[in-house]
Short mmCIF file of C-alpha atoms in Angstrom, two decimals:
data_model
loop_
_atom_site.label_atom_id
_atom_site.label_comp_id
_atom_site.label_asym_id
_atom_site.label_seq_id
_atom_site.Cartn_x
_atom_site.Cartn_y
_atom_site.Cartn_z
CA UNK C 199 120.57 61.35 -101.71
CA UNK C 200 118.42 58.52 -103.60
CA UNK C 201 114.86 59.03 -102.05
CA UNK C 202 113.97 56.58 -99.35
CA UNK C 203 110.73 55.80 -101.51
CA UNK C 204 113.29 54.11 -103.98
CA UNK C 205 115.80 52.42 -101.30
CA UNK C 206 114.74 48.05 -99.83
CA UNK C 207 112.55 47.89 -97.12
CA UNK C 208 115.81 45.51 -96.65
CA UNK C 209 118.28 47.87 -97.30
CA UNK C 210 116.02 50.52 -95.28
CA UNK C 211 115.66 48.28 -91.82
CA UNK C 212 119.48 47.56 -91.92
CA UNK C 213 120.14 51.30 -91.97
CA UNK C 214 118.08 52.41 -89.48
CA UNK C 215 118.99 53.40 -85.84
CA UNK C 216 115.06 52.06 -84.32
CA UNK C 217 115.06 48.53 -83.29
CA UNK C 218 111.37 48.53 -83.77
CA UNK C 219 111.83 50.17 -87.53
CA UNK C 220 114.48 47.71 -87.99
CA UNK C 221 112.58 44.91 -87.20
CA UNK C 222 109.01 45.46 -89.01
CA UNK C 223 111.41 45.87 -92.30
CA UNK C 224 112.64 43.12 -91.52
CA UNK C 225 109.24 41.32 -91.26
CA UNK C 226 107.77 43.47 -94.41
CA UNK C 227 110.65 41.20 -96.36
CA UNK C 228 110.62 38.57 -94.60
CA UNK C 229 106.61 37.63 -95.26
CA UNK C 230 106.95 40.42 -99.12
CA UNK C 231 104.20 42.19 -97.25
CA UNK C 232 103.77 45.61 -96.88
CA UNK C 233 99.58 44.76 -96.01
CA UNK C 234 98.66 45.97 -92.11
CA UNK C 235 94.74 44.72 -91.11
CA UNK C 236 92.52 47.49 -89.67
CA UNK C 237 91.12 44.53 -87.77
CA UNK C 238 87.55 46.38 -86.54
CA UNK C 239 85.78 43.95 -84.74
CA UNK C 240 83.78 43.88 -81.53
CA UNK C 241 84.56 40.23 -79.72
CA UNK C 242 87.62 38.88 -78.53
CA UNK C 243 86.47 35.98 -80.89
CA UNK C 244 86.15 37.73 -83.30
CA UNK C 245 89.41 39.87 -82.92
CA UNK C 246 91.36 37.33 -82.37
CA UNK C 247 89.82 34.42 -85.14
CA UNK C 248 90.22 37.86 -87.07
CA UNK C 249 93.89 38.03 -86.82
CA UNK C 250 95.04 34.28 -86.82
CA UNK C 251 93.29 34.06 -90.46
CA UNK C 252 94.89 36.97 -91.64
CA UNK C 253 97.95 36.76 -89.53
CA UNK C 254 100.23 34.71 -92.26
CA UNK C 255 99.99 37.66 -95.11
CA UNK C 256 100.33 41.20 -92.49
CA UNK C 257 103.00 42.67 -91.50
CA UNK C 258 101.35 44.65 -88.73
CA UNK C 259 97.76 43.83 -87.68
CA UNK C 260 95.78 48.15 -86.59
CA UNK C 261 93.70 46.96 -83.21
CA UNK C 262 91.26 49.89 -81.67
CA UNK C 263 91.52 47.59 -78.13
CA UNK C 264 88.60 49.92 -76.86
CA UNK C 265 86.02 48.59 -79.13
CA UNK C 266 86.49 45.13 -78.12
CA UNK C 267 83.97 44.70 -75.78
CA UNK C 268 84.61 41.69 -73.96
CA UNK C 269 88.53 42.96 -73.49
CA UNK C 270 90.30 41.68 -70.94
CA UNK C 271 94.28 40.69 -70.06
CA UNK C 272 93.99 37.50 -71.38
CA UNK C 273 92.70 39.02 -75.28
CA UNK C 274 96.66 40.66 -74.65
CA UNK C 275 98.26 37.27 -74.18
CA UNK C 276 96.97 36.06 -77.27
CA UNK C 277 96.97 38.44 -79.71
CA UNK C 278 100.87 38.62 -78.65
CA UNK C 279 100.86 34.69 -78.68
CA UNK C 280 99.70 35.48 -82.35
CA UNK C 281 101.83 38.33 -83.22
CA UNK C 282 104.97 35.85 -82.46
CA UNK C 283 103.66 33.07 -84.47
CA UNK C 284 103.01 34.98 -87.29
CA UNK C 285 105.93 37.16 -87.41
CA UNK C 286 103.59 40.78 -87.10
CA UNK C 287 103.90 43.68 -85.20
CA UNK C 288 100.36 45.64 -82.96
CA UNK C 289 99.40 49.18 -83.54
CA UNK C 290 96.95 49.54 -81.24
CA UNK C 291 95.38 52.80 -83.67
CA UNK C 292 94.37 55.38 -80.25
CA UNK C 293 94.73 58.06 -81.78
CA UNK C 294 96.46 60.07 -78.60
CA UNK C 295 95.14 63.86 -78.88
CA UNK C 296 95.73 65.21 -75.11
CA UNK C 297 98.44 66.78 -72.83
CA UNK C 298 101.27 65.23 -72.27
CA UNK C 299 100.72 64.84 -68.53
CA UNK C 300 97.06 63.22 -69.61
CA UNK C 301 98.20 60.56 -72.20
CA UNK C 302 100.71 59.59 -70.15
CA UNK C 303 98.43 57.83 -68.33
CA UNK C 304 95.98 56.59 -70.81
CA UNK C 305 99.04 55.75 -72.89
CA UNK C 306 100.91 53.38 -69.80
CA UNK C 307 97.70 52.53 -67.40
CA UNK C 308 93.81 52.30 -67.39
CA UNK C 309 93.02 48.95 -68.23
CA UNK C 310 94.38 48.40 -71.32
CA UNK C 311 98.32 49.11 -70.50
CA UNK C 312 98.33 50.36 -73.93
CA UNK C 313 102.07 50.45 -73.90
CA UNK C 314 102.88 47.21 -72.28
CA UNK C 315 101.27 45.61 -75.82
CA UNK C 316 101.41 47.51 -78.55
CA UNK C 317 104.85 47.54 -80.71
CA UNK C 318 102.91 50.88 -82.75
CA UNK C 319 100.43 53.62 -81.50
CA UNK C 320 99.78 57.46 -82.75
CA UNK C 321 98.55 61.05 -82.04
CA UNK C 322 98.10 64.30 -83.32
CA UNK C 323 99.70 66.70 -82.45
CA UNK C 324 96.94 69.21 -81.75
CA UNK C 325 97.95 69.94 -78.30
CA UNK C 326 101.71 70.34 -79.38
CA UNK C 327 104.83 69.05 -79.00
CA UNK C 328 104.18 68.01 -75.38
CA UNK C 329 102.30 64.97 -75.87
CA UNK C 330 105.11 63.82 -77.64
CA UNK C 331 107.37 64.08 -74.92
CA UNK C 332 104.73 62.36 -72.65
CA UNK C 333 104.19 59.68 -75.00
CA UNK C 334 107.80 59.40 -75.21
CA UNK C 335 108.52 59.11 -71.46
CA UNK C 336 106.24 55.76 -71.35
CA UNK C 337 107.13 54.37 -75.29
CA UNK C 338 110.67 55.05 -75.51
CA UNK C 339 112.11 52.90 -71.89
CA UNK C 340 110.03 50.50 -73.76
CA UNK C 341 110.81 49.65 -77.28
CA UNK C 342 107.83 51.61 -78.83
CA UNK C 343 107.77 53.35 -81.38
CA UNK C 344 104.69 56.95 -82.05
CA UNK C 345 103.19 57.66 -85.44
CA UNK C 346 101.99 61.30 -86.12
CA UNK C 347 98.56 61.56 -88.02
CA UNK C 348 100.14 64.05 -90.42
CA UNK C 349 96.63 63.49 -92.44
CA UNK C 350 93.45 61.50 -92.67
CA UNK C 351 91.42 59.79 -95.34
CA UNK C 352 88.11 61.43 -94.17
CA UNK C 353 86.14 63.57 -96.46
CA UNK C 354 86.29 67.42 -95.28
CA UNK C 355 89.65 66.59 -92.81
CA UNK C 356 91.95 69.29 -91.48
CA UNK C 357 95.28 67.83 -90.99
CA UNK C 358 96.30 69.58 -94.76
CA UNK C 359 98.79 72.52 -95.50
CA UNK C 360 101.22 73.81 -92.64
CA UNK C 361 99.47 71.56 -89.75
CA UNK C 362 100.85 68.68 -91.62
CA UNK C 363 103.94 70.20 -92.55
CA UNK C 364 103.51 70.96 -88.73
CA UNK C 365 104.38 67.31 -88.16
CA UNK C 366 106.65 66.73 -90.14
CA UNK C 367 109.08 69.06 -88.13
CA UNK C 368 108.03 68.07 -84.86
CA UNK C 369 109.08 64.34 -86.55
CA UNK C 370 112.03 64.68 -87.55
CA UNK C 371 112.87 66.44 -84.17
CA UNK C 372 111.49 63.14 -81.81
CA UNK C 373 113.19 60.20 -82.35
CA UNK C 374 109.82 58.31 -80.29
CA UNK C 375 108.73 58.94 -84.12
CA UNK C 376 109.32 56.35 -86.47
CA UNK C 377 106.53 57.72 -89.09
CA UNK C 378 103.54 58.80 -89.60
CA UNK C 379 99.72 58.46 -91.01
CA UNK C 380 98.97 59.26 -94.53
CA UNK C 381 98.85 59.89 -97.85
CA UNK C 382 102.81 59.58 -99.39
CA UNK C 383 106.68 60.24 -98.29
CA UNK C 384 106.67 63.31 -96.40
CA UNK C 385 110.36 64.21 -96.07
CA UNK C 386 113.91 62.74 -97.07
CA UNK C 387 115.65 64.02 -93.91
CA UNK C 388 115.06 60.99 -91.53
CA UNK C 389 113.61 57.55 -92.85
CA UNK C 390 110.27 57.84 -91.32
CA UNK C 391 108.02 55.64 -92.27
CA UNK C 392 104.06 56.22 -93.17
CA UNK C 393 101.35 53.73 -93.38
CA UNK C 394 97.95 54.45 -95.26
CA UNK C 395 94.93 53.97 -94.22
CA UNK C 396 91.49 54.06 -96.35
CA UNK C 397 93.18 51.16 -98.93
CA UNK C 398 91.24 49.59 -101.27
CA UNK C 399 90.94 47.94 -104.51
CA UNK C 400 88.02 49.42 -105.90
CA UNK C 401 87.72 53.68 -104.93
CA UNK C 402 84.22 54.10 -102.90
CA UNK C 403 84.04 55.29 -99.57
CA UNK C 404 81.10 54.66 -96.97
CA UNK C 405 78.18 56.98 -95.55
CA UNK C 406 80.44 58.75 -93.15
CA UNK C 407 82.93 60.11 -94.96
CA UNK C 408 85.55 57.13 -95.23
CA UNK C 409 87.64 58.04 -98.49
CA UNK C 410 90.00 54.79 -100.52
CA UNK C 411 92.57 55.12 -102.42
CA UNK C 412 94.01 52.09 -104.34
CA UNK C 413 97.48 50.68 -103.58
CA UNK C 414 99.23 51.37 -106.88
CA UNK C 415 98.36 55.48 -105.94
CA UNK C 416 99.01 55.35 -102.86
CA UNK C 417 102.51 52.94 -102.68
CA UNK C 418 104.52 53.94 -106.59
CA UNK C 419 103.20 57.20 -107.07
CA UNK C 420 102.87 58.11 -102.98
CA UNK C 421 106.13 56.56 -101.42
CA UNK C 422 103.49 55.17 -98.97
CA UNK C 423 104.87 52.66 -96.95
CA UNK C 424 102.28 49.79 -95.37
CA UNK C 425 98.67 49.91 -96.84
CA UNK C 426 95.81 49.86 -93.98
CA UNK C 427 93.59 47.89 -94.64
CA UNK C 428 89.71 46.94 -93.00
CA UNK C 429 86.73 47.13 -94.72
CA UNK C 430 87.60 45.74 -97.64
CA UNK C 431 89.27 42.03 -95.65
CA UNK C 432 86.44 41.11 -93.99
CA UNK C 433 83.01 41.51 -93.36
CA UNK C 434 79.68 40.32 -94.98
CA UNK C 435 80.61 37.32 -98.58
CA UNK C 436 84.20 37.90 -97.82
CA UNK C 437 86.50 34.92 -97.58
CA UNK C 438 88.82 36.64 -95.55
CA UNK C 439 92.15 35.31 -96.21
CA UNK C 440 91.51 35.33 -99.91
CA UNK C 441 90.73 39.35 -99.73
CA UNK C 442 94.38 39.49 -97.32
CA UNK C 443 96.86 37.63 -99.70
CA UNK C 444 95.10 39.79 -103.01
CA UNK C 445 95.77 43.26 -100.87
CA UNK C 446 99.64 41.80 -99.32
CA UNK C 447 100.25 40.45 -103.93
CA UNK C 448 98.46 44.18 -104.82
CA UNK C 449 100.72 46.11 -101.74
CA UNK C 450 103.92 44.27 -102.66
CA UNK C 451 103.71 44.15 -106.65
CA UNK C 452 102.86 48.21 -105.76
CA UNK C 453 106.27 47.98 -104.01
CA UNK C 454 108.27 47.08 -106.23
CA UNK C 455 107.15 48.69 -109.16
CA UNK C 456 108.13 51.83 -107.02
CA UNK C 457 111.49 50.68 -107.35
CA UNK C 458 111.83 50.02 -110.93
CA UNK C 459 114.00 47.54 -112.97
CA UNK C 460 116.80 45.95 -111.20
CA UNK Z 213 70.92 91.79 -78.86
CA UNK Z 214 72.28 90.99 -75.27
CA UNK Z 215 75.78 88.79 -75.53
CA UNK Z 216 74.78 85.47 -73.19
CA UNK Z 217 77.55 86.50 -71.57
CA UNK Z 218 75.37 88.63 -70.50
CA UNK Z 219 72.43 86.79 -69.34
CA UNK Z 220 72.41 85.61 -66.81
CA UNK Z 221 72.90 81.00 -66.71
CA UNK Z 222 69.41 80.77 -65.68
CA UNK Z 223 67.36 82.44 -68.27
CA UNK Z 224 69.97 80.85 -71.07
CA UNK Z 225 68.41 77.38 -69.39
CA UNK Z 226 65.12 78.80 -69.91
CA UNK Z 227 65.62 80.05 -73.32
CA UNK Z 228 67.63 76.28 -74.58
CA UNK Z 229 66.54 74.55 -76.52
CA UNK Z 230 68.29 70.95 -75.71
CA UNK Z 231 67.14 69.59 -72.88
CA UNK Z 232 70.93 68.90 -71.22
CA UNK Z 233 72.38 72.26 -71.39
CA UNK Z 234 68.37 73.19 -69.68
CA UNK Z 235 69.75 70.52 -66.98
CA UNK Z 236 73.25 71.66 -67.20
CA UNK Z 237 72.63 76.03 -66.93
CA UNK Z 238 69.75 74.71 -64.11
CA UNK Z 239 72.65 72.48 -62.36
CA UNK Z 240 74.42 75.89 -62.33
CA UNK Z 241 72.27 78.37 -60.77
CA UNK Z 242 70.80 76.03 -58.08
CA UNK Z 243 74.64 74.92 -57.08
CA UNK Z 244 75.94 78.42 -57.17
CA UNK Z 245 78.24 76.51 -59.32
CA UNK Z 246 80.39 76.90 -63.35
CA UNK Z 247 83.31 74.58 -61.45
CA UNK Z 248 83.97 71.63 -62.85
CA UNK Z 249 86.37 68.82 -61.76
CA UNK Z 250 88.60 67.51 -63.75
CA UNK Z 251 89.50 64.06 -62.23
CA UNK Z 252 92.61 62.35 -63.23
CA UNK Z 253 93.10 59.80 -60.38
CA UNK Z 254 93.43 56.20 -61.52
CA UNK Z 255 91.78 53.94 -59.55
CA UNK Z 256 88.23 53.35 -58.86
CA UNK Z 257 88.44 54.44 -55.32
CA UNK Z 258 90.56 57.58 -55.23
CA UNK Z 259 87.66 58.81 -57.96
CA UNK Z 260 84.86 58.09 -56.20
CA UNK Z 261 86.26 59.24 -53.32
CA UNK Z 262 86.87 62.49 -54.50
CA UNK Z 263 84.00 62.81 -56.80
CA UNK Z 264 81.86 62.55 -53.21
CA UNK Z 265 84.38 64.82 -51.83
CA UNK Z 266 83.52 67.50 -54.41
CA UNK Z 267 80.44 66.99 -55.36
CA UNK Z 268 78.54 69.57 -53.54
CA UNK Z 269 80.84 72.55 -55.50
CA UNK Z 270 80.97 71.66 -59.61
CA UNK Z 271 78.48 71.50 -62.13
CA UNK Z 272 80.12 68.75 -64.33
CA UNK Z 273 82.48 65.99 -62.70
CA UNK Z 274 85.31 65.58 -65.88
CA UNK Z 275 86.50 62.08 -66.45
CA UNK Z 276 89.94 60.05 -67.70
CA UNK Z 277 88.35 56.39 -67.50
CA UNK Z 278 90.28 54.85 -69.39
CA UNK Z 279 93.41 56.04 -66.86
CA UNK Z 280 91.43 53.82 -64.16
CA UNK Z 281 93.53 50.92 -63.35
CA UNK Z 282 90.54 49.13 -61.64
CA UNK Z 283 87.36 50.04 -63.66
CA UNK Z 284 84.84 47.73 -63.68
CA UNK Z 285 81.30 48.26 -64.54
CA UNK Z 286 80.54 49.17 -60.78
CA UNK Z 287 81.79 52.29 -60.85
CA UNK Z 288 80.35 53.74 -63.33
CA UNK Z 289 77.28 53.24 -61.36
CA UNK Z 290 78.04 54.31 -58.47
CA UNK Z 291 79.74 57.61 -60.82
CA UNK Z 292 75.37 57.64 -61.68
CA UNK Z 293 74.98 57.09 -58.15
CA UNK Z 294 76.95 60.32 -57.20
CA UNK Z 295 75.40 62.52 -59.87
CA UNK Z 296 71.90 61.40 -57.82
CA UNK Z 297 72.90 62.52 -55.36
CA UNK Z 298 75.32 65.93 -55.28
CA UNK Z 299 73.36 66.94 -58.82
CA UNK Z 300 76.01 67.04 -60.98
CA UNK Z 301 76.88 66.10 -64.89
CA UNK Z 302 79.68 63.54 -66.66
CA UNK Z 303 81.62 65.03 -69.05
CA UNK Z 304 84.44 61.84 -70.07
CA UNK Z 305 86.84 64.06 -71.50
CA UNK Z 306 87.88 61.01 -74.63
CA UNK Z 307 88.41 63.91 -77.06
CA UNK Z 308 87.78 61.52 -79.52
CA UNK Z 309 89.73 61.85 -82.95
CA UNK Z 310 88.89 59.51 -85.52
CA UNK Z 311 86.60 58.42 -88.94
CA UNK Z 312 82.91 58.64 -88.45
CA UNK Z 313 82.87 54.82 -88.84
CA UNK Z 314 85.20 54.12 -85.90
CA UNK Z 315 83.65 56.79 -83.25
CA UNK Z 316 80.23 55.01 -83.70
CA UNK Z 317 82.46 52.08 -81.93
CA UNK Z 318 84.22 53.91 -79.03
CA UNK Z 319 81.61 56.02 -78.07
CA UNK Z 320 78.89 53.26 -78.05
CA UNK Z 321 80.54 50.18 -77.95
CA UNK Z 322 83.64 48.33 -75.92
CA UNK Z 323 84.48 48.17 -72.09
CA UNK Z 324 83.59 51.54 -71.04
CA UNK Z 325 80.48 51.90 -73.17
CA UNK Z 326 80.55 56.27 -72.58
CA UNK Z 327 77.63 57.10 -74.71
CA UNK Z 328 75.19 55.22 -72.04
CA UNK Z 329 76.51 57.18 -68.72
CA UNK Z 330 78.42 60.54 -69.44
CA UNK Z 331 76.34 62.61 -70.48
CA UNK Z 332 78.66 65.29 -72.16
CA UNK Z 333 81.72 64.25 -74.52
CA UNK Z 334 83.90 65.95 -76.88
CA UNK Z 335 85.92 65.32 -79.79
CA UNK Z 336 88.46 66.46 -82.03
CA UNK Z 337 86.80 67.49 -86.08
CA UNK Z 338 90.60 67.57 -87.45
CA UNK Z 339 88.63 63.98 -89.53
CA UNK Z 340 86.18 66.11 -90.38
CA UNK Z 341 82.22 66.66 -90.07
CA UNK Z 342 81.80 62.76 -90.12
CA UNK Z 343 83.20 62.83 -86.36
CA UNK Z 344 80.42 64.66 -85.71
CA UNK Z 345 77.57 62.25 -87.35
CA UNK Z 346 79.27 59.27 -86.50
CA UNK Z 347 78.76 60.88 -82.39
CA UNK Z 348 75.88 61.99 -82.63
CA UNK Z 349 74.08 58.33 -84.85
CA UNK Z 350 75.48 57.36 -80.81
CA UNK Z 351 74.51 60.09 -78.40
CA UNK Z 352 71.52 61.92 -79.76
CA UNK Z 353 68.95 59.52 -78.89
CA UNK Z 354 70.63 59.01 -75.33
CA UNK Z 355 70.05 63.12 -74.99
CA UNK Z 356 73.93 63.41 -75.23
CA UNK Z 357 75.80 66.31 -76.11
CA UNK Z 358 78.89 66.85 -77.59
CA UNK Z 359 82.07 69.81 -77.10
CA UNK Z 360 84.29 70.38 -79.78
CA UNK Z 361 87.93 71.38 -79.14
CA UNK Z 362 88.37 74.77 -80.24
CA UNK Z 363 91.18 75.52 -78.72
CA UNK Z 364 93.13 73.86 -76.11
CA UNK Z 365 95.26 75.28 -73.14
CA UNK Z 366 98.56 74.09 -73.63
CA UNK Z 367 101.73 75.31 -74.94
CA UNK Z 368 102.34 75.63 -78.98
CA UNK Z 369 98.43 74.40 -79.45
CA UNK Z 370 97.39 74.01 -83.09
CA UNK Z 371 93.41 74.35 -83.05
CA UNK Z 372 94.12 78.26 -83.65
CA UNK Z 373 92.73 80.63 -86.13
CA UNK Z 374 91.00 78.73 -89.34
CA UNK Z 375 90.32 75.72 -87.76
CA UNK Z 376 88.84 77.75 -84.26
CA UNK Z 377 87.20 78.89 -86.50
CA UNK Z 378 85.55 75.61 -87.99
CA UNK Z 379 85.26 74.21 -85.23
CA UNK Z 380 83.17 77.18 -84.08
CA UNK Z 381 81.46 77.20 -87.82
CA UNK Z 382 80.50 72.68 -87.45
CA UNK Z 383 79.15 73.26 -84.15
CA UNK Z 384 77.08 75.99 -85.17
CA UNK Z 385 75.57 73.60 -87.81
CA UNK Z 386 75.19 69.89 -85.66
CA UNK Z 387 72.30 70.44 -82.75
CA UNK Z 388 74.03 67.68 -81.08
CA UNK Z 389 76.46 69.96 -80.64
CA UNK Z 390 76.34 71.60 -76.98
CA UNK Z 391 79.81 73.85 -77.49
CA UNK Z 392 83.59 74.17 -76.79
CA UNK Z 393 86.66 73.47 -74.79
CA UNK Z 394 88.08 77.13 -75.55
CA UNK Z 395 88.85 80.10 -73.63
CA UNK Z 396 86.36 82.44 -74.41
CA UNK Z 397 83.07 83.08 -75.93
CA UNK Z 398 83.51 81.94 -79.86
CA UNK Z 399 79.59 83.19 -81.01
CA UNK Z 400 76.46 84.66 -80.55
CA UNK Z 401 74.61 82.56 -83.15
CA UNK Z 402 73.15 80.61 -80.80
CA UNK Z 403 74.14 79.60 -77.22
CA UNK Z 404 77.12 77.44 -77.48
CA UNK Z 405 78.93 76.38 -73.33
CA UNK Z 406 82.30 77.00 -73.77
CA UNK Z 407 84.35 74.90 -70.81
CA UNK Z 408 88.55 76.33 -70.40
CA UNK Z 409 90.78 74.05 -68.81
CA UNK Z 410 94.15 74.81 -67.14
CA UNK Z 411 92.43 77.21 -64.55
CA UNK Z 412 93.97 78.41 -61.76
CA UNK Z 413 93.71 81.05 -59.38
CA UNK Z 414 97.91 81.58 -59.27
CA UNK Z 415 98.78 81.23 -62.60
CA UNK Z 416 101.50 78.60 -64.09
CA UNK Z 417 102.47 75.00 -65.73
CA UNK Z 418 103.67 71.66 -66.01
CA UNK Z 419 106.47 70.24 -67.23
CA UNK Z 420 104.87 68.96 -70.11
CA UNK Z 421 103.29 72.01 -71.64
CA UNK Z 422 99.57 73.02 -69.48
CA UNK Z 423 99.55 76.45 -69.17
CA UNK Z 424 97.17 78.17 -65.88
CA UNK Z 425 95.25 80.71 -66.86
CA UNK Z 426 93.19 83.12 -63.93
CA UNK Z 427 89.32 82.48 -63.69
CA UNK Z 428 88.63 86.49 -63.56
CA UNK Z 429 90.27 86.69 -67.00
CA UNK Z 430 88.45 83.15 -68.33
CA UNK Z 431 84.98 84.22 -67.12
CA UNK Z 432 84.72 87.65 -66.38
CA UNK Z 433 87.21 89.24 -69.08
CA UNK Z 434 86.86 85.72 -71.69
CA UNK Z 435 82.86 85.76 -71.54
CA UNK Z 436 83.14 81.67 -70.83
CA UNK Z 437 80.94 79.91 -69.05
CA UNK Z 438 82.13 77.04 -66.94
CA UNK Z 439 85.94 76.71 -65.71
CA UNK Z 440 87.73 73.14 -65.23
CA UNK Z 441 89.39 72.99 -62.86
CA UNK Z 442 92.14 69.41 -61.21
CA UNK Z 443 95.39 70.27 -59.56
CA UNK Z 444 94.10 73.26 -58.19
CA UNK Z 445 92.10 71.04 -55.90
CA UNK Z 446 93.48 67.65 -55.06
CA UNK Z 447 97.38 66.36 -54.53
CA UNK Z 448 99.48 66.17 -52.06
CA UNK Z 449 98.91 68.81 -49.03
CA UNK Z 450 95.84 70.65 -50.14
CA UNK Z 451 92.23 70.27 -48.38
CA UNK Z 452 90.07 68.82 -51.31
CA UNK Z 453 86.85 70.28 -50.39
CA UNK Z 454 88.33 73.87 -48.18
CA UNK Z 455 90.42 74.14 -52.78
CA UNK Z 456 86.89 73.41 -54.60
CA UNK Z 457 84.99 75.84 -52.18
CA UNK Z 458 87.51 78.41 -52.91
CA UNK Z 459 87.44 77.48 -57.33
CA UNK Z 460 83.28 77.55 -56.92
CA UNK Z 461 83.64 80.86 -55.06
CA UNK Z 462 86.21 82.65 -57.03
CA UNK Z 463 84.25 80.79 -60.30
CA UNK Z 464 80.39 82.57 -59.39
CA UNK Z 465 82.29 86.06 -58.36
CA UNK Z 466 83.58 86.01 -62.01
CA UNK Z 467 80.36 85.19 -62.95
CA UNK Z 468 78.75 87.91 -61.21
CA UNK Z 469 81.49 90.30 -61.90
CA UNK Z 470 81.02 89.91 -65.59
CA UNK Z 471 76.82 90.26 -65.03
CA UNK Z 472 77.56 93.61 -63.49
CA UNK Z 473 75.64 95.89 -61.72
CA UNK Z 474 72.04 95.02 -61.42
#
């Protein structure tokens, strides 16, 4: 059987059992985009403006809702409107990391009510498999999907080896899990997507240990599915829309190169 | 040299370099309490009522501010008033778990502004040492302290062996770290406190993998410093103040038994 990495996103969408993943692959195909924007901005106005500007070029908007200093319920409504307008999914990068009973409350409740609006969220499995069960109790009835943090992009990170393997094992066993945060394809046992942070057109890093890899490395060579780009697209002196287009093209070309000649 | 576990909290407070830890040990001694309450309630009114009821018996109030559905700035002010009234510290159990650049924003900003009011917070070191550096940039100037999640209390948790050792290594090397979440004393290299969740007077568990250990096991035998108790103290049919007193006594007796005859 061919690797999932050798199939088109369209084909994988057709064959996938999870409605949310079907939708995601359909969006990717329609928009010819495997680009996710990491929207790490700290005001509502900035977040909405950024989402509206990059919206046409991305398949997934990745948020850190808890860094927005003037968050309110209206922000969520307007994000949902932008998601509908521009045809993208919302991924709240919450990195849940507590016991099952606690993450249920954090995911479904509080001020943010993440499960009500984020199509996708993620978790560390360090608390054990109960974290997946707790999140699934809240998110599954709403048609949401979960990514496991099988690897990270920061220097000296400890999600490696047996720990990464354990993520893969749990992902295969739990149908609420739709994929991974990581740098590569992890399994052929079922079609679990990989989203990769720390992607840049130029390899470099920041002062707090973030490290960057190129789309060719991540998509063509490693078989990951979606690149997550943040500071490469927006920031001082950057033409945000132009950079988003550039990354979309780079990601899509890397994907076409992976498929090879027709 | 005697183990830190053989010294009184008062003595350790006198010898400690970190002002926050000095204050914590002083509170513990004044109130004869090594009890922390895990306040996992979902409304402002419940949280404030609970903190006021158990306040006299605890050294640390552990919060999950993001499960409070009607959170507002007034809640934080009133928690701080209760902390002053009853002489306890506030520990926001945020379990930060992202790269340094992101946790800086999450800890210092957003709606919650955790660094402004939580004396203590905690993190997983799975992203690498950059997470400690990021949090320290925000919290150190404010006199805050950080606990590393060296172990967890849930079934099948993956914070074990070399991963736990790495936590200990990073804690020793970073003076913003004041201790651990875990089940025992981890090092004698410097006086790092251990706070232990999943403590109950009767061993049992919940349906999502939480497991309970007794104060005698945790404090007397394992050399941990503070017991964290939640559902053992409050909940349907429970006399909250009476249960808090009971756990305070059990924790303190376990501590006195550890010190042995004078």
